[in-house]
Coordinates of C-alpha atoms in Angstrom, one line a residue:
Chain A
M102 CA 30.6 1.2 -15.3
N103 CA 29.1 -1.0 -17.9
I104 CA 28.7 -4.7 -17.2
D105 CA 27.3 -7.0 -19.8
R106 CA 23.9 -8.4 -18.7
Q107 CA 24.4 -11.7 -20.4
F108 CA 25.8 -14.5 -18.2
S109 CA 26.7 -18.0 -19.3
N110 CA 25.1 -21.0 -17.7
D111 CA 28.1 -23.1 -16.7
K112 CA 29.6 -20.9 -14.0
P113 CA 28.3 -19.1 -10.9
I114 CA 27.4 -15.5 -11.7
Y115 CA 29.7 -14.1 -9.1
V116 CA 32.7 -15.8 -10.8
Q117 CA 31.7 -14.2 -14.1
L118 CA 31.3 -10.8 -12.5
V119 CA 34.8 -11.1 -11.0
Q120 CA 36.2 -11.9 -14.5
R121 CA 34.4 -9.0 -16.1
I122 CA 35.5 -6.5 -13.5
K123 CA 39.1 -7.8 -13.7
R124 CA 39.0 -7.3 -17.5
L125 CA 37.7 -3.7 -17.0
I126 CA 40.6 -3.0 -14.7
V127 CA 43.3 -4.6 -16.8
S128 CA 42.0 -3.0 -20.0
G129 CA 42.1 0.4 -18.4
A130 CA 38.3 1.0 -18.6
L131 CA 38.6 1.3 -14.8
Q132 CA 41.7 3.3 -13.8
P133 CA 43.8 2.8 -10.6
G134 CA 42.2 4.8 -7.8
D135 CA 38.8 4.9 -9.5
K136 CA 35.7 4.5 -7.3
L137 CA 33.6 1.5 -8.0
D138 CA 29.8 1.8 -8.2
S139 CA 27.8 0.7 -5.2
V140 CA 26.6 -2.9 -4.8
R141 CA 23.0 -1.8 -5.4
D142 CA 23.8 0.2 -8.5
I143 CA 25.8 -2.7 -10.1
A144 CA 23.0 -5.1 -9.1
L145 CA 20.4 -3.0 -10.7
D146 CA 22.6 -2.3 -13.8
A147 CA 23.4 -6.0 -14.4
K148 CA 20.0 -7.2 -13.0
V149 CA 21.6 -9.6 -10.6
N150 CA 21.2 -10.3 -6.9
P151 CA 23.0 -7.7 -4.7
N152 CA 24.5 -10.5 -2.6
T153 CA 26.1 -11.9 -5.8
V154 CA 27.7 -8.5 -6.4
Q155 CA 28.8 -8.4 -2.8
R156 CA 30.4 -11.8 -3.1
A157 CA 32.2 -10.8 -6.3
F158 CA 33.6 -7.7 -4.5
S159 CA 34.8 -9.8 -1.6
E160 CA 36.6 -12.0 -4.1
L161 CA 38.2 -9.0 -5.7
E162 CA 39.2 -7.6 -2.4
R163 CA 40.9 -10.9 -1.5
T164 CA 43.1 -10.6 -4.6
G165 CA 43.9 -7.0 -3.6
L166 CA 42.7 -5.4 -6.8
V167 CA 39.9 -3.6 -5.0
Y168 CA 40.0 -2.1 -1.5
T169 CA 37.3 -0.7 0.7
Q170 CA 37.5 2.6 2.5
R171 CA 35.1 2.3 5.4
T172 CA 33.3 5.6 4.8
S173 CA 33.6 6.4 1.2
G174 CA 33.2 3.1 -0.7
R175 CA 35.2 0.8 -2.9
F176 CA 38.2 1.8 -5.0
I177 CA 40.5 0.2 -7.6
T178 CA 44.0 -0.4 -6.2
D179 CA 46.7 2.1 -6.9
D180 CA 49.2 -0.7 -7.1
V181 CA 50.2 -0.7 -10.8
Q182 CA 52.4 -3.7 -10.3
L183 CA 49.4 -5.8 -9.1
I184 CA 47.4 -4.8 -12.1
S185 CA 50.1 -5.7 -14.5
D186 CA 50.5 -9.0 -12.7
M187 CA 46.8 -9.6 -13.2
R188 CA 47.1 -8.6 -16.9
Q189 CA 49.9 -11.3 -17.2
E190 CA 47.7 -13.8 -15.5
L191 CA 44.7 -13.2 -17.7
A192 CA 46.9 -13.3 -20.8
T193 CA 48.3 -16.7 -19.7
E194 CA 44.8 -18.1 -19.1
E195 CA 43.7 -16.8 -22.5
I196 CA 46.7 -18.5 -24.2
E197 CA 46.2 -21.8 -22.4
M198 CA 42.6 -21.8 -23.3
F199 CA 43.5 -21.1 -26.9
F200 CA 46.0 -24.0 -27.1
E201 CA 43.4 -26.2 -25.5
N202 CA 40.8 -25.3 -28.1
M203 CA 43.3 -25.7 -30.9
K204 CA 44.1 -29.2 -29.6
Q205 CA 40.5 -30.1 -29.8
L206 CA 40.5 -29.0 -33.5
G207 CA 43.5 -31.4 -34.0
F208 CA 46.5 -29.0 -34.0
D209 CA 49.3 -29.7 -31.7
D210 CA 51.2 -26.9 -30.0
A211 CA 53.9 -26.6 -32.8
A212 CA 51.3 -26.5 -35.6
T213 CA 49.4 -23.9 -33.7
I214 CA 52.4 -21.7 -33.2
K215 CA 53.2 -22.0 -36.8
M216 CA 49.7 -21.0 -37.9
V217 CA 49.8 -18.0 -35.5
K218 CA 53.1 -16.8 -37.0
E219 CA 51.7 -17.1 -40.6
K220 CA 48.6 -15.2 -39.6
N221 CA 50.8 -12.5 -37.9
H222 CA 52.7 -12.0 -41.2
E223 CA 49.5 -11.5 -43.1
H224 CA 48.5 -8.8 -40.6
S225 CA 51.8 -6.9 -40.9
Chain B
M16 CA -8.6 -1.4 13.2
T17 CA -12.3 -2.1 13.2
F18 CA -13.1 1.5 12.4
R19 CA -10.6 1.7 9.6
L20 CA -12.1 -1.4 8.1
L21 CA -15.6 0.1 8.7
K22 CA -14.5 3.2 6.9
Y23 CA -13.7 1.2 3.7
E24 CA -16.8 -0.9 4.0
L25 CA -18.9 2.2 4.0
R26 CA -17.0 3.6 1.1
A27 CA -17.3 0.4 -0.9
V28 CA -21.1 0.7 -1.2
Y29 CA -22.0 4.3 -0.5
K30 CA -22.6 5.3 -4.1
P31 CA -25.7 3.2 -4.9
Y32 CA -27.2 3.9 -1.5
V33 CA -26.7 7.7 -1.8
L34 CA -28.2 7.5 -5.3
V35 CA -31.3 5.4 -4.4
L36 CA -32.0 7.3 -1.2
S37 CA -31.7 10.7 -2.8
V38 CA -34.0 9.7 -5.7
F39 CA -36.4 8.4 -3.0
L40 CA -36.3 11.6 -1.1
A41 CA -36.7 13.7 -4.2
V42 CA -39.7 11.8 -5.5
N43 CA -41.2 11.9 -2.0
I44 CA -40.8 15.7 -1.8
I45 CA -42.3 16.3 -5.3
F46 CA -45.2 14.0 -4.5
A47 CA -45.9 15.7 -1.2
C48 CA -45.8 19.1 -2.9
V49 CA -48.4 17.9 -5.5
V50 CA -50.7 16.5 -2.8
G51 CA -50.3 19.6 -0.7
L52 CA -51.3 21.8 -3.7
V53 CA -54.2 19.5 -4.6
I54 CA -55.6 19.7 -1.0
N55 CA -55.3 23.5 -0.9
A56 CA -56.7 24.0 -4.3
L57 CA -59.7 21.7 -4.4
G58 CA -60.9 21.7 -0.7
D59 CA -62.9 18.7 0.4
F60 CA -62.6 17.0 -3.0
G61 CA -58.9 17.5 -2.8
I62 CA -58.7 15.9 0.6
A63 CA -60.4 12.8 -0.7
I64 CA -57.9 12.5 -3.6
G65 CA -55.1 13.2 -1.2
A66 CA -56.2 10.5 1.2
T67 CA -56.4 7.9 -1.5
A68 CA -53.0 9.0 -2.9
S69 CA -51.5 8.9 0.6
L70 CA -52.8 5.4 1.2
L71 CA -51.2 4.3 -2.0
W72 CA -48.1 6.1 -0.9
R73 CA -48.1 4.3 2.4
L74 CA -48.0 1.0 0.6
L75 CA -45.1 2.2 -1.4
Y76 CA -43.2 3.2 1.7
M77 CA -43.6 -0.3 3.1
E78 CA -42.5 -1.8 -0.2
T79 CA -39.6 0.6 -0.7
G80 CA -38.6 0.0 2.9
S81 CA -38.6 -3.8 2.6
V82 CA -36.8 -3.7 -0.7
L83 CA -34.1 -1.4 0.7
V84 CA -33.7 -3.5 3.8
S85 CA -33.2 -6.6 1.5
V86 CA -30.7 -4.7 -0.6
V87 CA -28.8 -3.6 2.4
S88 CA -28.7 -7.2 3.6
V89 CA -27.7 -8.6 0.2
F90 CA -24.9 -5.9 -0.2
S91 CA -23.6 -6.7 3.3
I92 CA -23.5 -10.4 2.6
V93 CA -21.9 -9.9 -0.8
R94 CA -19.2 -7.7 0.8
Y95 CA -18.7 -10.2 3.6
V96 CA -18.2 -13.1 1.3
R97 CA -16.0 -11.2 -1.1
T98 CA -13.6 -9.8 1.5
I99 CA -13.4 -13.0 3.6
W100 CA -13.4 -15.8 1.0
G101 CA -13.7 -14.1 -2.4
K102 CA -11.6 -12.0 -4.7
E103 CA -10.7 -9.3 -2.3
S104 CA -10.0 -11.8 0.5
Y105 CA -6.4 -11.9 -0.7
I106 CA -5.9 -8.3 0.3
Y107 CA -8.3 -8.1 3.2
Q108 CA -7.1 -11.3 4.9
S109 CA -3.5 -10.0 4.6
I110 CA -4.3 -6.9 6.6
P111 CA -3.1 -7.3 10.3
A112 CA -6.7 -7.5 11.6
T113 CA -8.4 -10.3 13.5
A114 CA -11.5 -12.2 12.2
H115 CA -13.4 -10.5 15.0
E116 CA -12.5 -7.1 13.6
H117 CA -13.4 -8.1 10.1
I118 CA -16.8 -9.5 11.0
L119 CA -17.6 -6.6 13.4
S120 CA -16.8 -4.1 10.7
H121 CA -19.2 -5.9 8.3
F122 CA -21.9 -6.1 10.9
L123 CA -21.6 -2.4 11.9
S124 CA -21.6 -1.4 8.2
F125 CA -24.9 -3.3 7.8
I126 CA -26.4 -1.6 10.9
I127 CA -25.3 1.8 9.8
W128 CA -26.9 1.4 6.3
L129 CA -30.0 -0.1 7.8
V130 CA -30.4 2.9 10.1
A131 CA -29.6 5.2 7.2
V132 CA -32.3 3.6 5.0
L133 CA -34.9 3.6 7.8
G134 CA -34.0 7.1 8.8
V135 CA -34.4 8.4 5.2
I136 CA -37.8 6.7 5.0
C137 CA -38.9 8.3 8.3
A138 CA -37.5 11.6 7.1
G139 CA -39.6 11.2 3.9
V140 CA -42.8 10.7 6.0
F141 CA -42.1 13.8 8.1
I142 CA -41.2 15.9 5.1
S143 CA -44.5 14.9 3.4
D144 CA -46.3 15.6 6.6
L145 CA -44.8 19.1 6.9
M146 CA -45.6 19.9 3.3
T147 CA -49.2 18.8 3.6
E148 CA -49.6 20.5 7.0
G149 CA -50.1 17.4 9.2
F150 CA -52.2 15.5 6.7
F151 CA -49.7 12.6 6.2
L152 CA -49.1 11.6 9.8
G153 CA -52.8 11.8 10.3
I154 CA -53.1 9.0 7.8
F155 CA -50.3 7.1 9.5
G156 CA -51.6 7.7 12.9
F157 CA -54.7 5.6 12.4
I158 CA -52.7 2.7 10.9
W159 CA -50.4 2.1 13.8
D160 CA -51.6 1.6 17.3
E161 CA -49.0 2.8 19.8
N162 CA -49.4 -0.3 21.9
E163 CA -48.4 -2.4 19.0
L164 CA -45.7 -0.1 17.6
I165 CA -43.2 -0.4 20.5
P166 CA -43.1 -4.2 20.7
T167 CA -43.0 -4.4 16.9
L168 CA -40.0 -2.0 16.8
L169 CA -38.3 -3.9 19.6
S170 CA -38.7 -7.2 17.8
A171 CA -37.5 -5.7 14.5
L172 CA -34.4 -4.2 16.3
T173 CA -33.2 -7.6 17.5
L174 CA -34.6 -9.7 14.7
I175 CA -32.9 -7.9 11.8
P176 CA -29.4 -8.0 13.3
Y177 CA -30.0 -11.6 14.4
L178 CA -30.9 -12.6 10.8
I179 CA -27.8 -11.0 9.3
I180 CA -25.5 -12.6 11.9
H181 CA -27.3 -15.9 11.3
A182 CA -26.5 -15.5 7.6
F183 CA -22.8 -14.7 8.4
F184 CA -22.6 -17.7 10.6
S185 CA -24.2 -20.1 8.0
I186 CA -21.8 -18.8 5.3
A187 CA -18.8 -19.2 7.5
F188 CA -19.9 -22.8 8.3
G189 CA -20.6 -23.6 4.7
Q190 CA -17.3 -22.1 3.5
S191 CA -15.3 -24.4 5.8
F192 CA -16.2 -27.4 3.6
H193 CA -14.2 -28.2 0.5
R194 CA -17.2 -29.1 -1.7
G195 CA -20.8 -28.0 -1.9
K196 CA -20.1 -24.8 0.1
W197 CA -23.3 -23.1 -0.9
V198 CA -25.7 -26.1 -0.6
I199 CA -24.4 -26.7 2.9
T200 CA -24.8 -23.0 3.7
A201 CA -28.4 -23.0 2.6
V202 CA -29.3 -26.3 4.4
F203 CA -27.5 -25.2 7.5
Y204 CA -29.3 -21.8 7.5
I205 CA -32.7 -23.4 7.2
V206 CA -32.1 -26.1 9.7
T207 CA -30.7 -23.8 12.4
H208 CA -33.5 -21.4 11.7
I209 CA -36.2 -24.0 12.3
A210 CA -34.3 -25.4 15.3
A211 CA -34.1 -21.9 16.8
A212 CA -37.8 -21.3 16.1
C213 CA -38.8 -24.6 17.6
I214 CA -36.9 -23.9 20.8
A215 CA -38.5 -20.4 21.0
I216 CA -42.0 -21.9 20.6
L217 CA -41.4 -24.7 23.2
F218 CA -40.2 -22.1 25.7
G219 CA -42.7 -19.5 24.6
T220 CA -45.8 -21.7 24.9
S221 CA -44.9 -22.9 28.4
F222 CA -45.0 -19.3 29.6
L223 CA -47.5 -17.9 27.2
N224 CA -50.6 -18.0 29.4
K225 CA -48.8 -16.4 32.4
W226 CA -47.3 -13.5 30.5
D227 CA -48.8 -10.6 28.7
V228 CA -47.9 -9.7 25.1
F229 CA -45.1 -7.3 26.0
A230 CA -43.3 -9.7 28.3
H231 CA -43.6 -12.3 25.6
D232 CA -42.0 -10.0 23.1
L233 CA -39.3 -9.2 25.6
F234 CA -38.5 -12.8 26.0
F235 CA -38.3 -13.2 22.3
C236 CA -35.9 -10.3 22.0
V237 CA -33.6 -11.6 24.7
Y238 CA -33.6 -15.0 23.2
T239 CA -32.6 -13.8 19.7
A240 CA -30.0 -11.5 21.2
I241 CA -28.4 -14.4 23.0
L242 CA -28.5 -16.5 19.9
A243 CA -27.0 -13.7 17.8
V244 CA -24.1 -13.4 20.2
C245 CA -23.4 -17.1 20.1
Y246 CA -23.6 -17.2 16.3
Y247 CA -21.2 -14.3 16.2
F248 CA -18.5 -16.1 18.2
F249 CA -19.0 -19.3 16.2
T250 CA -18.5 -17.2 13.0
I251 CA -15.2 -15.9 14.3
K252 CA -14.2 -19.4 15.2
F253 CA -15.0 -20.8 11.7
V254 CA -13.4 -17.9 9.9
D255 CA -10.2 -18.3 12.0
S256 CA -9.8 -22.1 12.0
T257 CA -11.0 -23.3 8.6
R258 CA -10.2 -20.5 6.2
E259 CA -10.1 -21.6 2.5
T260 CA -10.0 -18.8 0.0
Y261 CA -11.0 -19.5 -3.6
Chain C
M120 CA 18.4 -16.3 12.3
S121 CA 15.7 -17.7 10.1
I122 CA 12.9 -15.5 9.0
L123 CA 10.7 -18.3 7.9
N124 CA 10.4 -21.8 9.4
C125 CA 7.9 -24.4 8.2
E126 CA 7.8 -27.7 10.0
N127 CA 6.0 -30.9 8.8
L128 CA 3.5 -28.8 6.9
S129 CA 0.7 -30.7 5.1
K130 CA -2.4 -29.7 3.3
A131 CA -5.0 -31.6 1.3
F132 CA -8.0 -30.3 -0.6
G133 CA -10.5 -33.1 -0.2
R134 CA -8.5 -36.2 -1.2
K135 CA -5.9 -34.3 -3.2
V136 CA -2.7 -33.9 -1.2
V137 CA -1.2 -30.5 -2.2
L138 CA 1.6 -30.2 0.4
N139 CA 3.2 -33.3 1.9
N140 CA 5.3 -32.9 5.0
V141 CA 7.1 -29.7 4.0
N142 CA 10.1 -28.6 6.0
L143 CA 11.6 -25.3 5.0
S144 CA 13.8 -22.8 6.7
I145 CA 14.9 -19.5 5.1
E146 CA 17.4 -17.1 6.4
K147 CA 17.2 -13.3 6.6
G148 CA 18.5 -11.2 3.8
R149 CA 18.0 -13.7 0.9
I150 CA 16.2 -13.6 -2.4
V151 CA 14.8 -17.1 -2.7
G152 CA 13.1 -18.7 -5.7
L153 CA 10.3 -21.1 -4.9
L154 CA 10.3 -23.0 -8.2
G155 CA 8.0 -25.7 -9.5
P156 CA 5.7 -26.5 -12.3
N157 CA 2.0 -25.4 -12.2
G158 CA 0.1 -27.3 -9.5
S159 CA 3.2 -28.3 -7.5
G160 CA 2.0 -26.5 -4.3
K161 CA 3.8 -23.2 -4.5
T162 CA 0.7 -21.0 -4.2
T163 CA -0.7 -23.2 -1.4
L164 CA 2.5 -22.9 0.6
I165 CA 2.6 -19.1 0.2
K166 CA -1.1 -18.8 1.0
I167 CA -0.6 -20.8 4.2
I168 CA 2.3 -18.5 5.3
N169 CA 0.0 -15.6 4.6
T170 CA -2.8 -17.2 6.7
L171 CA -5.1 -17.4 3.7
L172 CA -5.3 -21.1 4.2
V173 CA -5.1 -23.2 7.4
P174 CA -2.8 -26.2 7.1
D175 CA -4.0 -29.6 8.1
C176 CA -1.0 -30.2 10.2
G177 CA 2.4 -28.7 10.9
S178 CA 3.6 -25.3 12.0
V179 CA 4.8 -22.1 10.4
R180 CA 6.9 -19.4 12.2
V181 CA 7.7 -16.1 10.7
D182 CA 10.6 -14.3 12.4
G183 CA 10.0 -16.7 15.4
L184 CA 6.3 -15.8 15.7
E185 CA 3.3 -18.0 15.3
L186 CA 1.1 -17.0 12.4
G187 CA -1.3 -14.2 13.4
I188 CA -1.7 -10.4 13.5
E189 CA 2.0 -9.8 14.2
T190 CA 3.2 -11.9 11.3
K191 CA 0.7 -10.2 8.9
G192 CA 2.3 -6.9 9.9
I193 CA 5.7 -8.1 8.7
V194 CA 4.8 -10.1 5.7
S195 CA 4.1 -8.4 2.4
Y196 CA 2.2 -10.6 0.0
L197 CA 1.7 -10.3 -3.8
P198 CA -1.1 -12.7 -4.8
D199 CA -1.0 -14.6 -8.1
R200 CA -4.1 -12.8 -9.3
E201 CA -5.6 -9.4 -9.2
C202 CA -7.3 -8.8 -5.9
L203 CA -7.2 -5.1 -5.3
P204 CA -10.6 -3.4 -4.8
D205 CA -10.9 -2.2 -8.4
W206 CA -13.4 0.6 -7.6
M207 CA -10.6 2.6 -5.9
S208 CA -8.3 5.0 -7.7
V209 CA -4.6 4.5 -7.5
E210 CA -4.4 7.3 -5.0
E211 CA -7.1 5.6 -2.8
L212 CA -5.3 2.3 -3.0
I213 CA -2.1 4.0 -1.7
Q214 CA -4.1 5.5 1.1
F215 CA -5.7 2.0 1.8
Y216 CA -2.2 0.5 2.2
C217 CA -1.1 3.5 4.3
D218 CA -4.1 3.0 6.6
F219 CA -3.6 -0.7 7.2
Y220 CA 0.1 -1.2 7.2
E221 CA 2.4 0.7 9.6
D222 CA 5.5 -0.1 7.6
F223 CA 4.1 1.3 4.3
S224 CA 6.0 4.2 2.8
K225 CA 3.6 6.5 1.1
E226 CA 6.4 8.6 -0.4
K227 CA 8.1 5.6 -2.0
A228 CA 4.8 4.4 -3.5
E229 CA 4.0 7.8 -4.9
R230 CA 7.5 8.3 -6.3
M231 CA 7.3 4.9 -8.0
I232 CA 3.9 5.6 -9.4
E233 CA 5.0 9.0 -10.7
S234 CA 8.1 7.6 -12.3
L235 CA 5.9 5.3 -14.4
N236 CA 3.7 8.2 -15.5
I237 CA 0.6 6.5 -14.1
N238 CA -2.3 8.9 -13.4
I239 CA -2.8 8.7 -9.7
K240 CA -6.4 9.7 -10.0
E241 CA -7.3 6.9 -12.4
K242 CA -9.5 4.1 -11.3
F243 CA -7.7 0.8 -10.9
R244 CA -10.0 -1.1 -13.2
K245 CA -9.4 1.4 -16.0
L246 CA -5.7 0.8 -16.1
S247 CA -4.1 -1.7 -18.6
K248 CA -3.2 -5.1 -17.4
G249 CA 0.5 -4.5 -17.3
T250 CA 0.0 -1.3 -15.4
R251 CA -2.3 -3.0 -12.9
E252 CA 0.4 -5.6 -12.2
K253 CA 2.9 -2.8 -11.7
V254 CA 0.7 -0.9 -9.3
Q255 CA 0.1 -4.1 -7.3
L256 CA 3.8 -4.7 -7.1
I257 CA 4.6 -1.1 -6.2
L258 CA 2.1 -1.3 -3.3
V259 CA 3.6 -4.6 -2.0
M260 CA 7.3 -3.4 -2.4
S261 CA 6.6 0.0 -0.8
R262 CA 6.1 -1.7 2.5
N263 CA 9.2 -2.0 4.7
A264 CA 8.4 -5.7 5.5
K265 CA 10.7 -8.4 6.7
L266 CA 9.3 -11.1 4.4
Y267 CA 8.0 -10.5 0.9
L268 CA 6.0 -13.3 -0.7
L269 CA 5.7 -12.7 -4.4
D270 CA 3.5 -15.3 -6.1
E271 CA 4.1 -15.3 -9.9
P272 CA 5.2 -11.6 -10.0
I273 CA 6.2 -11.9 -13.7
G274 CA 3.6 -14.3 -15.0
G275 CA 1.8 -13.0 -18.0
V276 CA 3.5 -9.6 -18.4
D277 CA 5.5 -8.2 -21.3
P278 CA 9.3 -8.2 -21.2
V279 CA 9.6 -4.5 -20.4
T280 CA 7.2 -4.8 -17.4
R281 CA 9.1 -7.9 -16.4
D282 CA 12.4 -6.0 -16.4
Y283 CA 10.8 -3.2 -14.4
I284 CA 9.4 -5.7 -11.8
L285 CA 12.8 -7.4 -11.4
S286 CA 14.5 -4.1 -11.0
S287 CA 12.1 -3.0 -8.3
I288 CA 12.7 -6.2 -6.4
I289 CA 16.5 -5.6 -6.5
A290 CA 16.1 -1.9 -5.6
S291 CA 13.8 -2.7 -2.6
Y292 CA 16.1 -5.4 -1.3
N293 CA 17.9 -4.9 2.0
E294 CA 19.9 -7.1 4.4
E295 CA 17.0 -7.3 6.9
A296 CA 14.4 -8.5 4.3
T297 CA 13.9 -11.8 2.6
V298 CA 12.1 -12.1 -0.7
V299 CA 10.5 -15.3 -1.8
I300 CA 9.5 -15.4 -5.4
A301 CA 7.3 -18.3 -6.6
T302 CA 7.4 -18.8 -10.3
H303 CA 7.9 -21.3 -13.1
L304 CA 9.6 -18.7 -15.3
I305 CA 13.1 -19.6 -14.0
N306 CA 15.2 -18.1 -16.8
D307 CA 13.9 -14.6 -16.0
V308 CA 14.5 -14.7 -12.2
E309 CA 17.6 -16.9 -12.0
K310 CA 20.1 -14.0 -11.9
I311 CA 18.5 -12.3 -9.0
L312 CA 18.2 -15.3 -6.7
D313 CA 20.5 -16.3 -3.8
E314 CA 18.9 -19.7 -3.3
V315 CA 16.3 -21.9 -4.9
V316 CA 13.7 -24.3 -3.5
F317 CA 12.4 -26.9 -5.9
I318 CA 8.9 -28.1 -5.1
K319 CA 7.4 -31.1 -6.8
A320 CA 4.0 -32.6 -6.1
G321 CA 3.9 -30.9 -2.7
E322 CA 7.3 -32.0 -1.6
I323 CA 10.6 -30.1 -1.4
I324 CA 13.1 -31.9 -3.4
L325 CA 16.0 -29.5 -3.5
H326 CA 17.0 -26.5 -1.4
D327 CA 20.4 -25.0 -2.2
S328 CA 22.3 -21.8 -3.1
V329 CA 22.4 -20.9 -6.8
D330 CA 26.2 -20.7 -6.7
N331 CA 26.4 -24.2 -5.4
I332 CA 24.2 -25.6 -8.0
R333 CA 26.1 -23.8 -10.8
E334 CA 29.5 -24.9 -9.3
E335 CA 28.6 -28.5 -8.6
H336 CA 26.6 -29.3 -11.7
N337 CA 28.0 -26.7 -14.2
M338 CA 24.5 -25.9 -15.3
S339 CA 22.1 -23.0 -14.8
I340 CA 19.1 -23.3 -12.5
D341 CA 16.9 -23.4 -15.6
E342 CA 18.8 -26.4 -16.9
K343 CA 18.8 -28.1 -13.5
F344 CA 15.1 -27.5 -13.3
R345 CA 14.5 -29.1 -16.7
E346 CA 16.6 -32.1 -15.6
V347 CA 14.7 -32.5 -12.3
F348 CA 11.2 -32.0 -13.7
R349 CA 11.6 -33.8 -17.0

């Protein structure tokens, strides 16, 4: 399990960890039912505080994406529906952020959509 | 804990001691062999040469002895300062040991090296004596009167430990100040020394006429021993309550 | 329960006040950054907790105990300078720690030394500076202490050594132990901290969790530090 060691300054590290692990799950890098590395391993790997990793895991458990089996460790949920919901959610967030950024550049929503369509034609 | 500390104190300085003492013993043996040969080979003339050489050698024993005792004292004081206030204090003061255990280990280490040095010097005399078939101690025998020897030894046995504890105490006192640590140490050392001597003389003179020399020496020993014990406890107190590492 | 509790701690050297009425309480199982510029009193505070200095007034309790033999047995201290008896070999130093600390794990120390390819027979003073720092840290972290006090563990070492030191701190961490790291190199330690204590001219001006500071101010500890100490 590879987690980027660079963290941005504006958000707590555990929040960034949650986002990264979510992306790993949604993108399929972590498959449903996969076992997660231990807190200590991830902490050592990403060079962060073990309590921070612990907190990120608790957060993920709250969403249901990750569950703990008392003896054998932490696993990714088998609930494919939940993962696809999460994919949807992340996609929505990404789009909203995109529109927000475009607005700052001076494009309203309609202009943005138009540009995206043109760009899409170029691609295909 | 005291003995574990002591073990490391002994190990910290054993190399130079072992070196110096073995060189001393080696030179001593070679010298004694030569003197022995000269006496045997040259008869009466040889004895005259041997006697002169041995007298010179006796002087050398005394000088080597006092130099080595000073070296032992200096090494002990250096180790004491270094482990309680100096560079190594960071590690030594972090060890779960009391000030009492630290100081006792330094004191015991001093005594052990002192005994070792004196022991090796005595061993040197006896080896020389053996190799010259009794010639050496014959020379020594007429230097020391037995009646003087015992009180002298007794005084030395209390005086030397007293002096080192006095040094420990003065340093502990001086180190508790923020500025002028070493000036205060030196002044304190001299002043307490004079004070202790004055008290001894005052007491001593009032009894001097009634007591013989031996009783007088005994009084002196008891007095220094009591002072040493007091100094020892004051040292612990200062090390414990006013510690300031560099 | 708090592992470290300082109350109204003050210390002056001559006329210079180094710590002024410091109150500090640190919980078990945390990695805490004691952050401040040079001369702000970090080292003095750590030396007091480790009984290398006697405070002018105030009290310190470690795991509920008054400072003394018992607390020395549960506090593992890394000084801000080299202090190991340099005439010993690495092997002898390990034995030295083993002799004096009941909670020292000889196997762990030897394993860590081996993993760094340090010759265990080598005299301490013959090692390179970076290696000496590593050996010193290994000895400190090989104890199973309740409170680790690390004074400038990453000051003056190269980035690779720095990474190694931070990893060893993370690897040695457990829920029963608290690690206090005093440093002014905040950027390097920020990610491994739970909470931070800002100390300025002998006074504690901020004590909060890293997450809180990032959430409330939207800035890293490093940025916050620069803002506070500008």
